[in-house]
C-alpha cells in the first residue's frame, strides 16, 4: 500500500506573462508522491517550488499565469485517475481541501481576521461533509486537541490576532487535515517560527502522516528541515529540477553545485567561519542560462574562512579591553495585563524583568530565545521605542532613560534598528531612494538634496545594489533586496550602534548568508556595535562575540556562544540547541 502512487506530476510547465515576455516559473518538472511518504522540495525564492504546489491545487491566477503543458495525475479515493490540469474549476472544488489540502506559508494572511478560529475550521468541515454545526464543532474541538493547541475550548472562540505564530500554524494544520486528505501540501509552514515551535510542528506533521497515511509535499528553503522530515528530496533552481533523490543520497553526496551551495549556506555549529559560503562560491550562471561550477567541494569554498580558537581568544582579549558603549542595569519593561473597571492595574506582563549586561564598543552581542521571551521588547526599550518601568540604560555613560525626547534626539542618529520585516518597515508609496534619504533630511545631514542623493547612491552600492534602483518602489524587490535597502537606510546616519531585530529570520538560507556576510563586512568597515536578536541559535552563534539567552523576560545564561553550545548550563538552552534542525543534516553529511 505504501508504494501506491497518489500524485504523478509529469513534465509540468507553468508560465507567467510579464512585461519582458513569457517566463517559465516551472519548467518540465516531474515527480511521483506515494502514500505515507514525504517529498521535500527545496530551493530559494523564485526557484518555482511554490508555483509547483499552486499548480497542483489549480490556484494559478489566470491571467497572468497558466499551466502551459504537462499532466498532474491524481489517484482518487475511488481508485480512478484524473488529470487535474484538465479538471474544470467546479469539479476541482470537490478535491481541493477535501482530498488534496494545503498549509500556506503565512497563517496570519491565510486566516480571516474577523472570524473566530473555530468557526473557520467548522466552515471548511461543513463545506465538504454533510454534518450539522454541532457535529462540526465537536470535530473541530477534537482536531484542536490533535494538533496540541493549549486549552482547545478557548481556542475555538479566539480570533487569529489573539494567537502566537505557532498556534496560528496549528489552526491551519487542523483546517488542512479536517477532511482526512490523502495529499497534504505544506508550503514553508515553519518559516520564521522559533526552532522549538518548528520542532513541535514537524513532529506533529510526522504523527498525523502516520495516523492518516497521507502523502506530504513539503516545500521549504531550509535543508535542515528537509533532513528531519522527507524521504525524497527535489532541488529546484530557476524553475528546473537540478537534483532529485533520497535524503541520504542528496545530503551525503550532492552532485549539483547549487545543492552544494544550499548545504554550505547554513552557519556551521561545530566550527567558526569568518564568512559564510554563498551560491556564487559554487556556481556562475551565464546569460544563456548555462551553469559553470566554481568549487567542487564545500571545503574548497571554506578554505581560509575557518577561525581558530587562538584567533578568537586574541580578538576577544582586544575587544573586551575597549570602552563599554552600553550598560543595561536592572531594566524592567512591564505592561498592564489586568485592570479593574476604574483602571487600577491588578497584574502586569513582565516582558523584560530585571535584566543587566554590558555591550563593548565593536562587539556583536547575540540575544536569543523563543517568541515572547522579551528579546524584541528589550531591543525596543534600549532605543526608547518602548516605555521602561525601571532600571538604567547608559549609552556612553549617559542614562538615556532620564532624557526627554529633545535631549535624546541627537543620540537617535547613533542608535539605529533594522526590523524583522523589511516590507512593512518600508513605505510602499515612497521610492527606495527617498526612503534611504529621508533620515538624512530629518536630521539635516548635508545641505543640499544633490549631496543626499549622492550619499544614497553610495549606500546602495555598499549593500550590493545598483544606482538604477533609486526610483523603484519596495514591491519591485525580493525579500533579500528589501532587507539590504533597510540596512542602507540604517547606515544613512552613520550610526555607532545598531540593533538587528530578527533581520534574517524570513529569508532563504542562501540570501540569509549574503545578508549576514554583508552585516559583518559593514561592521569591519564602519566599526559598528551590534545587538543581534534572533530565535535561530545557529545564526546567533555565527554572528556573536557573546550570547545572552532569554526566557520569560529574564536572562537564562550569558557567555561565549561556542561554550554555551558545547556545554549549556540551563535546561531551556539545551532545549533550544536540541531543536536545531541542522543536527539531522550534519549527521547525514558525515
XYZ file of N, CA, C and O in Angstrom, residues 30 58 132 167 194 224 247 311 343 353 452 479 578 584:
56
model
N 8.875 16.855 -13.108
C 8.214 15.554 -12.960
C 8.601 14.904 -11.628
O 9.773 14.932 -11.241
N -4.367 23.885 -8.566
C -5.066 24.668 -9.594
C -5.443 26.056 -9.065
O -6.569 26.533 -9.214
N -23.946 18.478 10.768
C -24.523 19.664 11.408
C -23.429 20.544 12.024
O -22.280 20.099 12.205
N 0.754 28.870 17.197
C -0.647 28.469 17.411
C -1.473 28.684 16.149
O -2.306 27.838 15.793
N 9.976 29.975 15.800
C 11.068 29.597 16.707
C 11.474 28.148 16.441
O 10.649 27.325 16.056
N 17.962 21.721 6.451
C 17.932 21.110 7.782
C 16.558 20.557 8.113
O 16.424 19.458 8.677
N 16.972 11.358 0.626
C 17.608 12.319 1.530
C 19.090 11.977 1.717
O 19.957 12.845 1.637
N 42.770 32.577 17.330
C 42.352 33.859 16.735
C 41.195 34.477 17.521
O 41.181 35.682 17.782
N -9.813 51.225 36.168
C -8.492 51.397 35.574
C -7.318 51.087 36.471
O -6.157 51.267 36.087
N 12.335 41.716 32.682
C 12.238 41.693 34.146
C 13.623 41.621 34.795
O 14.213 40.556 34.895
N 22.626 64.547 -0.716
C 21.923 63.398 -0.118
C 21.715 62.303 -1.159
O 21.819 61.107 -0.851
N 12.750 39.775 -1.131
C 12.901 39.934 0.319
C 14.321 40.291 0.719
O 14.548 41.177 1.547
N 18.772 21.471 21.086
C 18.238 20.186 20.592
C 17.240 20.375 19.463
O 17.033 19.477 18.646
N 20.274 16.861 12.251
C 19.999 15.748 11.336
C 20.814 15.907 10.057
O 21.333 14.937 9.502
